[in-house]
Amino acid sequence: MYLLEEKIYFWLLFSIPLLILLFLGVLVWKKRTQKKFADLVLLKKLSPNQSTFKSVLKIGVISLALVCLIIALVNPKIGTKLETVKREGVDVVFAIDVSKSMIAEDIAPNRLEKSKQLVTQIINNMASDRIGIIAYAGSAYPQLPITTDYASGKMFLQSMNTDMLSSQGTAIHEAIELAKTYYNDEEQTNRVLFIISDGEDHGGNVKLIAEEASKEGIKIFTIGVGSPKGAPIPIKRNGVVQSYKKDSQGATVITKLNPTILQEIANEANGIYIDGKDTKMVVEKVTTVLRNMDKKEFEAKQITGFKDQFQWFLGAGLLLLFLDIFLLDKKTSWVKKLNLFNEK
């Protein structure tokens, strides 16, 4: 596993395209100025060894050297040990609705993207809790098992979309059933399930399943994403809306937030319902809930012994800058004989 210590220095990479543009501007200016001074044929006779390729090679070497030096400033580190450590926290599973209704845009940018933003911000506020992720629509799919690797959690989270499950609908009951398998019965950690959904098109006896989950020590909190007013479901191609989903009669389908079922689920499983409109409010509520829960000790694998790797990139950058000193704008004699670039 690697760690990037000072990511802010990556912004310096934007200086490289500016440097290349400046070089191209100087190159064009030189060509125009030379044309005013003398005929091109005469200029080639006056400076027969001038090489445009060597100039391009020099700027390429300098750019690569800058990339290496910037990465050295970022200071990448590599973990060298995998240790078992004792941690205290809560087991938290996020079940995210990825049905087609979640691409409705009654909440910006759309319901699914808003859900992913909420979960990402919640994870960012966690310290030692373990997380798991489930995607569900007409069926439920395990996206990430219980882990303390928050970076992996956010990576899997960003890859979620409404095309990942072929069966459509909102099978909340299947998500709850799958969540039960995430928790280790041998460990007495507090168990929390967050269901993020618009609450539409649910199937099965959700209240009964939520009650059963509660008996197994699982607290279910629901987060409603969408608006009661609703919105049509866009059908896009290459990011452009082509049309909207229609029913069998040809009328445009309007999908609406259904908070009632989400409130019932939360009530049955000793949780609360949270309106997902305000991200800051949601994150504060969830953080407070998790912070006030009893923490249980568990073992977790953790990579330790991170070692600095900046010296390799620093060395490569300095070596490239040193090589640049010997790159002159004149043609290399043996390359000139080969005439690889058709220079006369």
Coordinates of C-alpha atoms in Angstrom, one line a residue:
M1 CA 0.0 0.0 0.0
Y2 CA 1.2 3.5 -0.8
L3 CA 0.6 6.9 0.8
L4 CA 0.9 10.3 -0.7
E5 CA 2.0 12.7 2.1
E6 CA 1.7 16.1 0.4
K7 CA -0.9 15.8 -2.4
I8 CA -1.2 19.6 -2.7
Y9 CA 2.0 19.7 -4.7
F10 CA 0.3 17.9 -7.5
W11 CA -1.1 21.3 -8.5
L12 CA 2.4 22.2 -9.7
L13 CA 1.9 19.7 -12.6
F14 CA -0.2 22.4 -14.3
S15 CA 3.0 24.4 -14.7
I16 CA 4.3 21.8 -17.2
P17 CA 1.6 22.5 -20.0
L18 CA 2.3 26.2 -19.5
L19 CA 6.0 25.6 -20.0
I20 CA 5.3 23.6 -23.2
L21 CA 3.0 26.3 -24.5
L22 CA 5.7 29.0 -23.7
F23 CA 8.3 26.9 -25.6
L24 CA 6.0 26.5 -28.6
G25 CA 5.4 30.3 -28.6
V26 CA 9.1 31.0 -28.5
L27 CA 9.6 28.5 -31.4
V28 CA 7.0 30.2 -33.5
W29 CA 8.4 33.6 -32.7
K30 CA 11.9 32.5 -33.7
K31 CA 10.7 31.1 -37.0
R32 CA 8.8 34.3 -37.8
T33 CA 11.8 36.5 -36.8
Q34 CA 14.2 34.4 -38.9
K35 CA 11.9 34.8 -41.9
K36 CA 12.2 38.6 -41.6
F37 CA 16.0 38.4 -41.3
A38 CA 16.7 36.1 -44.3
D39 CA 15.4 33.5 -46.7
L40 CA 14.9 30.0 -45.2
V41 CA 17.4 28.5 -47.7
L42 CA 20.0 31.0 -46.7
L43 CA 19.3 30.5 -43.0
K44 CA 20.0 26.7 -43.4
K45 CA 23.3 27.5 -45.1
L46 CA 24.2 30.0 -42.3
S47 CA 23.3 27.5 -39.5
P48 CA 23.3 24.0 -41.1
N49 CA 23.6 22.2 -37.7
Q50 CA 20.6 23.8 -36.1
S51 CA 18.2 21.0 -35.0
T52 CA 14.5 21.6 -34.2
F53 CA 14.3 18.0 -32.9
K54 CA 17.0 18.6 -30.3
S55 CA 15.0 21.6 -29.0
V56 CA 11.9 19.5 -28.7
L57 CA 13.9 16.8 -26.9
K58 CA 15.3 19.3 -24.4
I59 CA 11.8 20.6 -23.4
G60 CA 10.7 17.0 -23.1
V61 CA 13.6 16.1 -20.8
I62 CA 13.0 19.2 -18.7
S63 CA 9.2 18.5 -18.4
L64 CA 9.9 14.9 -17.3
A65 CA 12.5 16.2 -14.8
L66 CA 9.9 18.6 -13.3
V67 CA 7.3 15.7 -13.1
C68 CA 9.9 13.7 -11.1
L69 CA 10.7 16.6 -8.8
I70 CA 7.0 17.4 -8.1
I71 CA 6.4 13.7 -7.2
A72 CA 9.4 13.9 -4.9
L73 CA 7.7 16.9 -3.2
V74 CA 4.5 14.9 -2.8
N75 CA 6.7 12.3 -1.0
P76 CA 5.0 8.9 -1.8
K77 CA 5.5 6.3 0.9
I78 CA 5.2 2.5 0.7
G79 CA 4.0 0.4 3.7
T80 CA 6.3 -2.4 4.6
K81 CA 4.5 -4.2 7.3
L82 CA 1.0 -5.7 7.8
E83 CA 0.2 -5.8 11.5
T84 CA -2.9 -6.8 13.5
V85 CA -4.0 -3.9 15.7
K86 CA -6.7 -3.4 18.3
R87 CA -9.3 -0.8 17.4
E88 CA -12.6 0.4 18.9
G89 CA -15.6 1.2 16.8
V90 CA -18.9 0.3 15.2
D91 CA -19.7 -1.9 12.2
V92 CA -21.4 0.3 9.7
V93 CA -23.0 -1.0 6.4
F94 CA -24.3 1.4 3.7
A95 CA -27.0 0.0 1.5
I96 CA -27.3 2.3 -1.6
D97 CA -30.2 2.2 -4.0
V98 CA -29.0 2.0 -7.6
S99 CA -32.4 1.6 -9.3
K100 CA -33.2 3.7 -12.4
S101 CA -35.3 6.1 -10.3
M102 CA -32.1 7.2 -8.6
I103 CA -30.9 9.1 -11.7
A104 CA -33.9 11.6 -11.4
E105 CA -32.5 15.1 -11.0
D106 CA -34.9 16.6 -8.5
I107 CA -31.9 16.9 -6.2
A108 CA -28.6 18.0 -7.7
P109 CA -26.8 16.6 -9.5
N110 CA -29.1 13.5 -9.2
R111 CA -30.3 11.2 -6.5
L112 CA -27.5 8.6 -6.9
E113 CA -24.7 11.1 -7.0
K114 CA -26.1 12.8 -4.0
S115 CA -26.2 9.5 -2.2
K116 CA -22.6 8.9 -3.0
Q117 CA -21.6 12.3 -1.8
L118 CA -23.4 11.8 1.5
V119 CA -21.7 8.4 2.1
T120 CA -18.3 9.8 1.1
Q121 CA -18.7 12.7 3.6
I122 CA -19.8 10.3 6.4
I123 CA -16.8 8.1 5.8
N124 CA -14.5 11.1 5.9
N125 CA -15.8 11.9 9.4
M126 CA -15.2 8.4 10.7
A127 CA -12.2 7.5 12.8
S128 CA -12.0 3.8 13.7
D129 CA -15.3 2.3 12.6
R130 CA -15.5 -0.5 10.1
I131 CA -17.6 0.0 6.9
G132 CA -19.3 -2.2 4.3
I133 CA -21.2 -1.2 1.1
I134 CA -24.2 -2.9 -0.6
A135 CA -25.7 -1.9 -3.9
Y136 CA -29.3 -2.9 -4.5
A137 CA -32.1 -2.4 -7.0
G138 CA -34.4 -5.4 -7.8
S139 CA -31.8 -7.5 -6.0
A140 CA -28.9 -6.8 -3.6
Y141 CA -25.2 -7.1 -4.4
P142 CA -22.3 -7.0 -2.0
Q143 CA -20.0 -4.2 -3.1
L144 CA -17.5 -4.1 -0.3
P145 CA -17.3 -6.4 2.8
I146 CA -16.7 -5.1 6.3
T147 CA -13.3 -3.3 6.3
T148 CA -11.3 -0.5 7.9
D149 CA -9.9 0.5 4.5
Y150 CA -11.8 3.8 3.9
A151 CA -9.9 4.5 0.7
S152 CA -11.2 1.3 -0.9
G153 CA -14.7 2.1 0.3
K154 CA -14.7 5.5 -1.4
M155 CA -13.2 4.0 -4.6
F156 CA -15.9 1.3 -4.8
L157 CA -18.5 3.9 -4.0
Q158 CA -17.6 6.1 -6.9
S159 CA -17.9 3.2 -9.4
M160 CA -21.5 2.5 -8.5
N161 CA -24.1 3.3 -11.2
T162 CA -27.7 2.4 -12.2
D163 CA -26.5 -0.1 -14.8
M164 CA -24.6 -2.3 -12.4
L165 CA -27.7 -4.5 -11.6
S166 CA -29.9 -5.8 -14.4
S167 CA -32.9 -6.4 -12.2
Q168 CA -34.9 -3.2 -11.5
G169 CA -37.1 -2.2 -8.6
T170 CA -36.1 -1.3 -5.0
A171 CA -35.7 -4.5 -3.0
I172 CA -35.0 -3.0 0.3
H173 CA -35.8 -6.3 2.0
E174 CA -33.0 -8.0 0.1
A175 CA -30.5 -5.3 1.1
I176 CA -31.4 -5.8 4.8
E177 CA -31.1 -9.6 4.4
L178 CA -27.7 -9.3 2.8
A179 CA -26.6 -6.8 5.4
K180 CA -27.1 -9.5 8.1
T181 CA -24.4 -11.6 6.6
Y182 CA -21.9 -8.7 6.8
Y183 CA -21.7 -8.8 10.6
N184 CA -19.5 -11.3 12.4
D185 CA -21.6 -13.2 15.0
E186 CA -18.5 -13.9 17.1
E187 CA -17.8 -10.2 17.6
Q188 CA -20.1 -8.1 19.8
T189 CA -19.6 -4.8 17.9
N190 CA -22.6 -2.5 17.5
R191 CA -24.2 -3.0 14.2
V192 CA -25.6 -0.2 12.1
L193 CA -27.2 -0.2 8.7
F194 CA -27.8 3.0 6.7
I195 CA -30.2 2.6 3.8
I196 CA -29.9 5.5 1.3
S197 CA -32.9 5.5 -1.1
D198 CA -35.9 7.3 -2.6
G199 CA -38.1 4.6 -1.0
E200 CA -40.0 3.9 -4.3
D201 CA -41.1 0.6 -5.7
H202 CA -40.2 -1.5 -2.7
G203 CA -41.2 -5.2 -2.5
G204 CA -41.5 -7.8 0.2
N205 CA -42.5 -7.5 3.8
V206 CA -40.0 -4.8 4.7
K207 CA -41.3 -4.0 8.1
L208 CA -41.1 -7.6 9.2
I209 CA -37.6 -8.0 8.0
A210 CA -36.5 -4.7 9.7
E211 CA -38.0 -6.0 12.9
E212 CA -36.1 -9.3 12.6
A213 CA -32.9 -7.3 11.9
S214 CA -33.5 -5.3 15.1
K215 CA -33.8 -8.6 17.1
E216 CA -30.3 -9.4 15.8
G217 CA -28.9 -6.2 17.2
I218 CA -28.9 -4.2 13.9
K219 CA -30.0 -0.6 14.1
I220 CA -31.3 0.7 10.8
F221 CA -31.1 4.4 9.9
T222 CA -32.7 5.5 6.6
I223 CA -31.7 8.5 4.5
G224 CA -34.3 9.7 2.0
V225 CA -32.9 11.2 -1.3
G226 CA -35.2 13.0 -3.6
S227 CA -38.2 15.4 -3.3
P228 CA -41.9 14.7 -2.7
K229 CA -42.7 16.7 -5.9
G230 CA -40.7 14.3 -7.9
A231 CA -39.0 14.4 -11.3
P232 CA -38.9 12.4 -14.6
I233 CA -36.3 9.7 -15.2
P234 CA -33.9 10.9 -17.9
I235 CA -32.6 8.6 -20.6
K236 CA -29.2 9.8 -21.6
R237 CA -26.7 9.0 -24.3
N238 CA -23.1 10.4 -23.9
G239 CA -24.3 12.5 -21.1
V240 CA -27.1 14.2 -23.2
V241 CA -30.8 13.7 -22.3
Q242 CA -32.5 12.0 -25.3
S243 CA -35.9 11.4 -23.7
Y244 CA -37.6 10.5 -20.4
K245 CA -38.9 7.1 -19.2
K246 CA -42.5 6.4 -20.1
D247 CA -45.1 4.0 -18.8
S248 CA -47.1 1.5 -20.9
Q249 CA -49.6 4.2 -21.8
G250 CA -46.9 6.5 -23.1
A251 CA -47.0 8.9 -20.2
T252 CA -43.8 10.3 -18.7
V253 CA -43.0 8.5 -15.4
I254 CA -42.6 10.9 -12.4
T255 CA -40.7 9.3 -9.6
K256 CA -41.2 10.8 -6.1
L257 CA -39.5 10.5 -2.7
N258 CA -41.5 8.1 -0.5
P259 CA -40.4 8.9 3.0
T260 CA -43.2 6.8 4.7
I261 CA -41.7 3.4 4.0
L262 CA -38.2 4.7 5.0
Q263 CA -39.6 6.0 8.3
E264 CA -41.4 2.7 9.0
I265 CA -38.2 0.8 8.5
A266 CA -36.2 3.0 10.8
N267 CA -38.9 2.9 13.5
E268 CA -39.0 -0.9 13.4
A269 CA -35.2 -1.2 13.8
N270 CA -34.6 1.4 16.6
G271 CA -33.2 4.0 14.1
I272 CA -34.3 7.3 12.7
Y273 CA -35.2 8.7 9.3
I274 CA -33.0 11.5 7.9
D275 CA -33.9 13.8 5.0
G276 CA -30.9 13.7 2.7
K277 CA -31.4 17.2 1.2
D278 CA -28.8 19.0 3.4
T279 CA -25.5 17.2 3.2
K280 CA -24.0 19.1 6.2
M281 CA -27.0 18.3 8.4
V282 CA -27.0 14.6 7.4
V283 CA -23.2 14.2 8.1
E284 CA -23.6 15.9 11.5
K285 CA -26.5 13.7 12.5
V286 CA -24.8 10.5 11.5
T287 CA -21.5 11.5 13.1
T288 CA -23.4 12.3 16.4
V289 CA -25.2 8.9 16.2
L290 CA -22.0 6.9 15.7
R291 CA -20.1 8.9 18.3
N292 CA -22.7 8.3 21.0
M293 CA -22.7 4.5 20.4
D294 CA -20.8 2.2 22.7
K295 CA -17.5 1.3 21.0
K296 CA -16.4 -2.3 21.0
E297 CA -12.9 -3.6 20.5
F298 CA -12.0 -5.6 17.5
E299 CA -8.9 -6.6 15.6
A300 CA -8.0 -5.1 12.2
K301 CA -5.2 -5.6 9.7
Q302 CA -3.3 -2.4 9.2
I303 CA -0.3 -1.5 7.0
T304 CA 2.4 0.2 9.0
G305 CA 6.1 1.0 8.6
F306 CA 5.7 3.5 5.8
K307 CA 9.0 4.4 4.2
D308 CA 9.7 7.6 2.1
Q309 CA 10.3 7.0 -1.6
F310 CA 10.9 10.7 -2.6
Q311 CA 14.6 10.1 -3.0
W312 CA 14.1 8.0 -6.1
F313 CA 12.1 10.7 -7.9
L314 CA 14.5 13.4 -6.7
G315 CA 17.5 11.5 -8.0
A316 CA 15.7 10.8 -11.4
G317 CA 14.8 14.5 -11.7
L318 CA 18.3 15.8 -10.9
L319 CA 19.8 13.2 -13.4
L320 CA 17.5 14.4 -16.2
L321 CA 18.4 18.0 -15.5
F322 CA 22.1 17.0 -15.6
L323 CA 21.6 15.3 -18.9
D324 CA 19.9 18.4 -20.3
I325 CA 23.1 20.3 -19.9
F326 CA 24.7 18.1 -22.6
L327 CA 21.7 18.4 -25.0
L328 CA 22.7 21.1 -27.4
D329 CA 20.5 22.6 -30.1
K330 CA 23.0 21.4 -32.7
K331 CA 22.5 18.1 -34.7
T332 CA 24.4 15.1 -33.4
S333 CA 26.9 14.1 -36.0
W334 CA 26.0 10.4 -36.3
V335 CA 22.3 11.1 -36.2
K336 CA 22.8 13.7 -39.0
K337 CA 24.3 11.0 -41.2
L338 CA 21.3 8.8 -40.6
N339 CA 19.0 11.7 -41.5
L340 CA 16.1 10.2 -39.5
F341 CA 14.1 13.3 -39.6
N342 CA 14.7 14.2 -43.2
E343 CA 16.7 17.4 -42.2
K344 CA 18.7 18.7 -45.1

